[in-house]
mmCIF file of C-alpha atoms in Angstrom:
data_model
loop_
_atom_site.group_PDB
_atom_site.id
_atom_site.type_symbol
_atom_site.label_atom_id
_atom_site.label_comp_id
_atom_site.label_asym_id
_atom_site.label_seq_id
_atom_site.Cartn_x
_atom_site.Cartn_y
_atom_site.Cartn_z
ATOM 1 C CA LYS A 137 0.000 0.000 0.000
ATOM 2 C CA ALA A 138 1.558 3.292 -1.089
ATOM 3 C CA GLY A 139 2.083 5.938 1.556
ATOM 4 C CA VAL A 140 1.256 9.622 1.463
ATOM 5 C CA THR A 141 2.950 11.259 -1.521
ATOM 6 C CA GLN A 142 3.874 14.928 -1.616
ATOM 7 C CA THR A 143 5.182 16.748 -4.660
ATOM 8 C CA PRO A 144 7.429 18.469 -5.341
ATOM 9 C CA ARG A 145 10.021 17.507 -2.732
ATOM 10 C CA TYR A 146 11.876 20.818 -2.973
ATOM 11 C CA LEU A 147 10.830 24.205 -4.274
ATOM 12 C CA ILE A 148 12.598 27.546 -4.573
ATOM 13 C CA LYS A 149 10.551 30.677 -5.187
ATOM 14 C CA THR A 150 11.031 34.416 -4.880
ATOM 15 C CA ARG A 151 9.023 36.879 -2.820
ATOM 16 C CA GLY A 152 5.704 37.815 -4.337
ATOM 17 C CA GLN A 153 5.305 34.621 -6.348
ATOM 18 C CA GLN A 154 2.716 31.989 -5.656
ATOM 19 C CA VAL A 155 3.149 28.264 -5.186
ATOM 20 C CA THR A 156 1.015 25.132 -5.301
ATOM 21 C CA LEU A 157 1.876 21.977 -3.382
ATOM 22 C CA SER A 158 0.288 18.602 -3.937
ATOM 23 C CA CYS A 159 -0.586 15.747 -1.604
ATOM 24 C CA SER A 160 -1.904 12.300 -2.541
ATOM 25 C CA PRO A 161 -3.264 10.449 0.496
ATOM 26 C CA ILE A 162 -3.155 6.744 1.166
ATOM 27 C CA SER A 163 -5.735 4.943 -0.927
ATOM 28 C CA GLY A 164 -9.073 4.935 0.890
ATOM 29 C CA HIS A 165 -8.203 7.838 3.169
ATOM 30 C CA ARG A 166 -10.633 10.713 2.850
ATOM 31 C CA SER A 167 -9.153 13.227 5.276
ATOM 32 C CA VAL A 168 -6.105 15.312 4.405
ATOM 33 C CA SER A 169 -4.552 17.873 6.726
ATOM 34 C CA TRP A 170 -1.691 20.291 6.132
ATOM 35 C CA TYR A 171 1.011 21.535 8.496
ATOM 36 C CA GLN A 172 3.817 24.084 8.343
ATOM 37 C CA GLN A 173 7.060 23.269 10.132
ATOM 38 C CA THR A 174 9.694 25.912 10.885
ATOM 39 C CA PRO A 175 12.620 25.834 13.322
ATOM 40 C CA GLY A 176 11.162 28.731 15.312
ATOM 41 C CA GLN A 177 7.475 27.852 15.480
ATOM 42 C CA GLY A 178 7.634 24.089 15.144
ATOM 43 C CA LEU A 179 4.700 22.283 13.541
ATOM 44 C CA GLN A 180 1.557 24.330 13.076
ATOM 45 C CA PHE A 181 -1.799 23.192 11.732
ATOM 46 C CA LEU A 182 -2.913 24.878 8.515
ATOM 47 C CA PHE A 183 -6.197 23.200 7.542
ATOM 48 C CA GLU A 184 -8.004 19.924 7.101
ATOM 49 C CA TYR A 185 -10.125 18.711 4.210
ATOM 50 C CA PHE A 186 -12.657 15.908 4.159
ATOM 51 C CA SER A 187 -14.831 14.962 1.197
ATOM 52 C CA GLU A 188 -13.756 18.070 -0.718
ATOM 53 C CA THR A 189 -14.763 20.414 2.121
ATOM 54 C CA GLN A 190 -12.543 22.352 4.465
ATOM 55 C CA ARG A 191 -13.487 21.080 7.874
ATOM 56 C CA ASN A 192 -11.031 22.924 10.091
ATOM 57 C CA LYS A 193 -8.617 25.808 9.741
ATOM 58 C CA GLY A 194 -5.613 27.002 11.710
ATOM 59 C CA ASN A 195 -4.529 30.538 12.390
ATOM 60 C CA PHE A 196 -2.884 31.462 9.095
ATOM 61 C CA PRO A 197 -3.542 34.433 6.782
ATOM 62 C CA GLY A 198 -5.813 34.140 3.767
ATOM 63 C CA ARG A 199 -2.765 33.841 1.491
ATOM 64 C CA PHE A 200 -2.776 30.186 2.493
ATOM 65 C CA SER A 201 -5.545 28.205 0.857
ATOM 66 C CA GLY A 202 -6.266 24.680 -0.164
ATOM 67 C CA ARG A 203 -8.663 22.366 -1.863
ATOM 68 C CA GLN A 204 -9.459 18.705 -2.134
ATOM 69 C CA PHE A 205 -10.543 16.805 -5.197
ATOM 70 C CA SER A 206 -13.054 13.991 -5.544
ATOM 71 C CA ASN A 207 -10.230 11.405 -5.462
ATOM 72 C CA SER A 208 -9.129 12.877 -2.069
ATOM 73 C CA ARG A 209 -5.955 14.358 -3.497
ATOM 74 C CA SER A 210 -5.318 17.789 -2.029
ATOM 75 C CA GLU A 211 -3.478 20.903 -3.082
ATOM 76 C CA MET A 212 -2.268 23.786 -0.999
ATOM 77 C CA ASN A 213 -1.642 27.218 -2.451
ATOM 78 C CA VAL A 214 0.316 30.114 -1.023
ATOM 79 C CA SER A 215 -0.004 33.451 -2.806
ATOM 80 C CA THR A 216 2.239 36.522 -2.560
ATOM 81 C CA LEU A 217 5.052 34.578 -0.933
ATOM 82 C CA GLU A 218 6.996 36.122 1.936
ATOM 83 C CA LEU A 219 10.425 35.196 3.262
ATOM 84 C CA GLY A 220 8.771 33.847 6.407
ATOM 85 C CA ASP A 221 6.862 31.277 4.364
ATOM 86 C CA SER A 222 10.075 29.283 3.977
ATOM 87 C CA ALA A 223 9.305 26.020 5.726
ATOM 88 C CA LEU A 224 8.726 22.303 5.430
ATOM 89 C CA TYR A 225 5.096 21.754 4.475
ATOM 90 C CA LEU A 226 3.707 18.413 5.542
ATOM 91 C CA CYS A 227 0.452 16.761 4.733
ATOM 92 C CA ALA A 228 -1.137 13.878 6.589
ATOM 93 C CA SER A 229 -3.997 11.571 5.760
ATOM 94 C CA SER A 230 -6.380 9.423 7.740
ATOM 95 C CA LEU A 231 -9.496 7.418 7.014
ATOM 96 C CA GLU A 232 -12.172 9.787 8.236
ATOM 97 C CA GLY A 233 -10.222 12.442 10.113
ATOM 98 C CA GLY A 234 -11.736 11.273 13.381
ATOM 99 C CA ARG A 235 -9.986 12.412 16.517
ATOM 100 C CA GLY A 236 -9.034 8.883 17.511
ATOM 101 C CA GLU A 237 -7.387 8.041 14.213
ATOM 102 C CA LYS A 238 -3.727 7.603 13.493
ATOM 103 C CA LEU A 239 -2.232 10.111 11.067
ATOM 104 C CA PHE A 240 0.079 9.115 8.225
ATOM 105 C CA PHE A 241 2.461 11.810 7.060
ATOM 106 C CA GLY A 242 4.164 12.414 3.762
ATOM 107 C CA SER A 243 7.843 13.361 3.499
ATOM 108 C CA GLY A 244 6.987 16.995 2.953
ATOM 109 C CA THR A 245 7.778 19.772 0.521
ATOM 110 C CA GLN A 246 10.688 21.985 1.495
ATOM 111 C CA LEU A 247 9.870 25.504 0.311
ATOM 112 C CA SER A 248 12.548 28.173 0.198
ATOM 113 C CA VAL A 249 11.515 31.761 -0.507
ATOM 114 C CA LEU A 250 14.340 34.054 -1.637
ATOM 115 C CA LYS B 1008 -5.110 28.087 23.602
ATOM 116 C CA GLN B 1009 -3.450 24.703 23.979
ATOM 117 C CA GLU B 1010 0.323 24.746 24.505
ATOM 118 C CA VAL B 1011 2.536 21.692 24.394
ATOM 119 C CA THR B 1012 6.013 21.679 25.917
ATOM 120 C CA GLN B 1013 8.668 19.038 25.542
ATOM 121 C CA ILE B 1014 11.628 18.634 27.851
ATOM 122 C CA PRO B 1015 14.494 18.235 27.248
ATOM 123 C CA ALA B 1016 14.955 19.940 23.874
ATOM 124 C CA ALA B 1017 17.933 17.693 23.167
ATOM 125 C CA LEU B 1018 19.337 14.553 24.695
ATOM 126 C CA SER B 1019 22.503 12.564 24.042
ATOM 127 C CA VAL B 1020 22.940 9.083 25.509
ATOM 128 C CA PRO B 1021 25.199 6.071 24.954
ATOM 129 C CA GLU B 1022 23.736 2.994 23.321
ATOM 130 C CA GLY B 1023 21.913 0.661 25.695
ATOM 131 C CA GLU B 1024 20.596 3.286 28.076
ATOM 132 C CA ASN B 1025 16.944 3.518 29.037
ATOM 133 C CA LEU B 1026 15.564 7.034 28.663
ATOM 134 C CA VAL B 1027 12.466 9.123 29.253
ATOM 135 C CA LEU B 1028 11.137 11.987 27.168
ATOM 136 C CA ASN B 1029 8.626 14.365 28.690
ATOM 137 C CA CYS B 1030 5.635 16.174 27.278
ATOM 138 C CA SER B 1031 3.265 18.544 29.060
ATOM 139 C CA PHE B 1032 0.118 20.277 27.850
ATOM 140 C CA THR B 1033 -1.897 23.128 29.303
ATOM 141 C CA ASP B 1034 -5.508 22.117 28.587
ATOM 142 C CA SER B 1035 -6.479 18.649 29.799
ATOM 143 C CA ALA B 1036 -9.628 18.495 27.638
ATOM 144 C CA ILE B 1037 -7.972 16.368 24.971
ATOM 145 C CA TYR B 1038 -9.193 13.440 22.905
ATOM 146 C CA ASN B 1039 -5.830 11.750 22.596
ATOM 147 C CA LEU B 1040 -2.081 12.218 22.633
ATOM 148 C CA GLN B 1041 0.311 10.929 20.021
ATOM 149 C CA TRP B 1042 4.043 10.450 19.930
ATOM 150 C CA PHE B 1043 5.797 10.818 16.580
ATOM 151 C CA ARG B 1044 9.294 10.302 15.327
ATOM 152 C CA GLN B 1045 10.859 12.564 12.689
ATOM 153 C CA ASP B 1046 14.111 11.864 10.889
ATOM 154 C CA PRO B 1047 16.003 14.869 9.445
ATOM 155 C CA GLY B 1048 14.210 16.420 6.464
ATOM 156 C CA LYS B 1049 11.514 13.773 6.544
ATOM 157 C CA GLY B 1050 7.905 13.476 7.529
ATOM 158 C CA LEU B 1051 6.545 12.144 10.801
ATOM 159 C CA THR B 1052 6.016 8.523 11.741
ATOM 160 C CA SER B 1053 3.369 7.789 14.329
ATOM 161 C CA LEU B 1054 4.791 5.732 17.194
ATOM 162 C CA LEU B 1055 2.028 5.526 19.762
ATOM 163 C CA LEU B 1056 -1.455 6.943 20.159
ATOM 164 C CA ILE B 1057 -3.047 7.087 23.612
ATOM 165 C CA GLN B 1058 -6.761 7.796 23.844
ATOM 166 C CA SER B 1059 -7.849 10.124 26.643
ATOM 167 C CA SER B 1060 -9.430 7.201 28.515
ATOM 168 C CA GLN B 1061 -6.197 5.202 28.465
ATOM 169 C CA ARG B 1062 -3.203 5.415 30.771
ATOM 170 C CA GLU B 1063 -0.499 3.923 28.590
ATOM 171 C CA GLN B 1064 0.396 2.248 25.325
ATOM 172 C CA THR B 1065 3.304 -0.035 24.473
ATOM 173 C CA SER B 1066 4.988 -0.953 21.224
ATOM 174 C CA GLY B 1067 8.177 -2.969 21.348
ATOM 175 C CA ARG B 1068 10.789 -1.034 23.306
ATOM 176 C CA LEU B 1069 8.529 2.019 23.547
ATOM 177 C CA ASN B 1070 6.083 2.778 26.306
ATOM 178 C CA ALA B 1071 4.027 5.950 26.525
ATOM 179 C CA SER B 1072 2.006 7.028 29.527
ATOM 180 C CA LEU B 1073 -0.664 9.672 29.864
ATOM 181 C CA ASP B 1074 -1.805 11.530 32.976
ATOM 182 C CA LYS B 1075 -4.538 13.741 31.611
ATOM 183 C CA SER B 1076 -5.392 15.410 34.906
ATOM 184 C CA SER B 1077 -1.880 16.700 35.394
ATOM 185 C CA GLY B 1078 -1.356 17.402 31.699
ATOM 186 C CA ARG B 1079 1.643 15.122 31.292
ATOM 187 C CA SER B 1080 2.893 12.309 29.130
ATOM 188 C CA THR B 1081 6.158 10.410 29.040
ATOM 189 C CA LEU B 1082 7.765 8.307 26.343
ATOM 190 C CA TYR B 1083 10.034 5.609 27.716
ATOM 191 C CA ILE B 1084 12.581 4.048 25.363
ATOM 192 C CA ALA B 1085 14.243 0.893 26.631
ATOM 193 C CA ALA B 1086 17.705 -0.255 25.622
ATOM 194 C CA SER B 1087 18.297 2.634 23.209
ATOM 195 C CA GLN B 1088 20.011 2.000 19.873
ATOM 196 C CA PRO B 1089 21.760 4.325 17.393
ATOM 197 C CA GLY B 1090 18.815 3.831 15.043
ATOM 198 C CA ASP B 1091 16.608 5.548 17.632
ATOM 199 C CA SER B 1092 18.384 8.839 16.894
ATOM 200 C CA ALA B 1093 15.719 11.240 15.664
ATOM 201 C CA THR B 1094 13.458 14.032 16.869
ATOM 202 C CA TYR B 1095 10.506 12.873 18.937
ATOM 203 C CA LEU B 1096 7.370 15.000 18.934
ATOM 204 C CA CYS B 1097 4.262 14.735 21.009
ATOM 205 C CA ALA B 1098 0.935 16.134 19.871
ATOM 206 C CA VAL B 1099 -2.438 16.480 21.551
ATOM 207 C CA THR B 1100 -5.815 16.483 19.846
ATOM 208 C CA ASP B 1101 -8.526 18.834 21.038
ATOM 209 C CA SER B 1102 -10.214 20.934 18.343
ATOM 210 C CA THR B 1103 -7.061 20.586 16.254
ATOM 211 C CA LEU B 1104 -3.733 18.847 16.577
ATOM 212 C CA THR B 1105 -1.154 20.821 18.586
ATOM 213 C CA PHE B 1106 2.493 19.767 18.541
ATOM 214 C CA GLY B 1107 5.356 20.297 20.902
ATOM 215 C CA LYS B 1108 8.669 21.436 19.445
ATOM 216 C CA GLY B 1109 10.253 18.058 19.985
ATOM 217 C CA THR B 1110 13.181 16.414 21.707
ATOM 218 C CA MET B 1111 16.212 15.746 19.513
ATOM 219 C CA LEU B 1112 17.691 12.415 20.591
ATOM 220 C CA LEU B 1113 21.186 11.222 19.727
ATOM 221 C CA VAL B 1114 22.185 7.688 20.680
ATOM 222 C CA SER B 1115 25.894 7.092 20.245
ATOM 223 C CA PRO B 1116 27.407 3.639 19.657
#
């Protein structure tokens, strides 16, 4: 069974550009959540999608957005990039996104903003 | 707002030692607590998940305990090995998942 796949693995952008990251969950998993990891702030929750609907959202500006497709694949978009957006972006999937469920993480996309 | 603290931030031990990693959280109204392992530049691997009604979980050489009323959890690693070197994160689930900043563990041969 394939794990959670995130593409691309590395990305370099300049300030003001926008970026789209992709996450393919484990087959059969319908919940996808996104996290930002930085050395200073650690891991912070961005948002969670279930059945193509955003179910929960963390405390990030509107420049951060996402969506989920009917096959449960999810994309995350960051517009008007800032230097502080440089981070490892992780996605995780689970069956239903229930609070008792184990999360399976991808290897992440390392975004560098110059 | 939930806050999760992990102590120590870093730990270096010789192979074979038993060790304990600590995690504390400020709001005890949680659904569960999870311990994860993260290797450099990689994603997270779930090690143990303890439901709020449980006191501990065990997997191989790992044992995690949860004291919800005091807002504490410990991860016990028995007979540490160099392959255990990684960052260990704990996370609690209430309305969202809140992570601690992790303990970086180095086990030297």
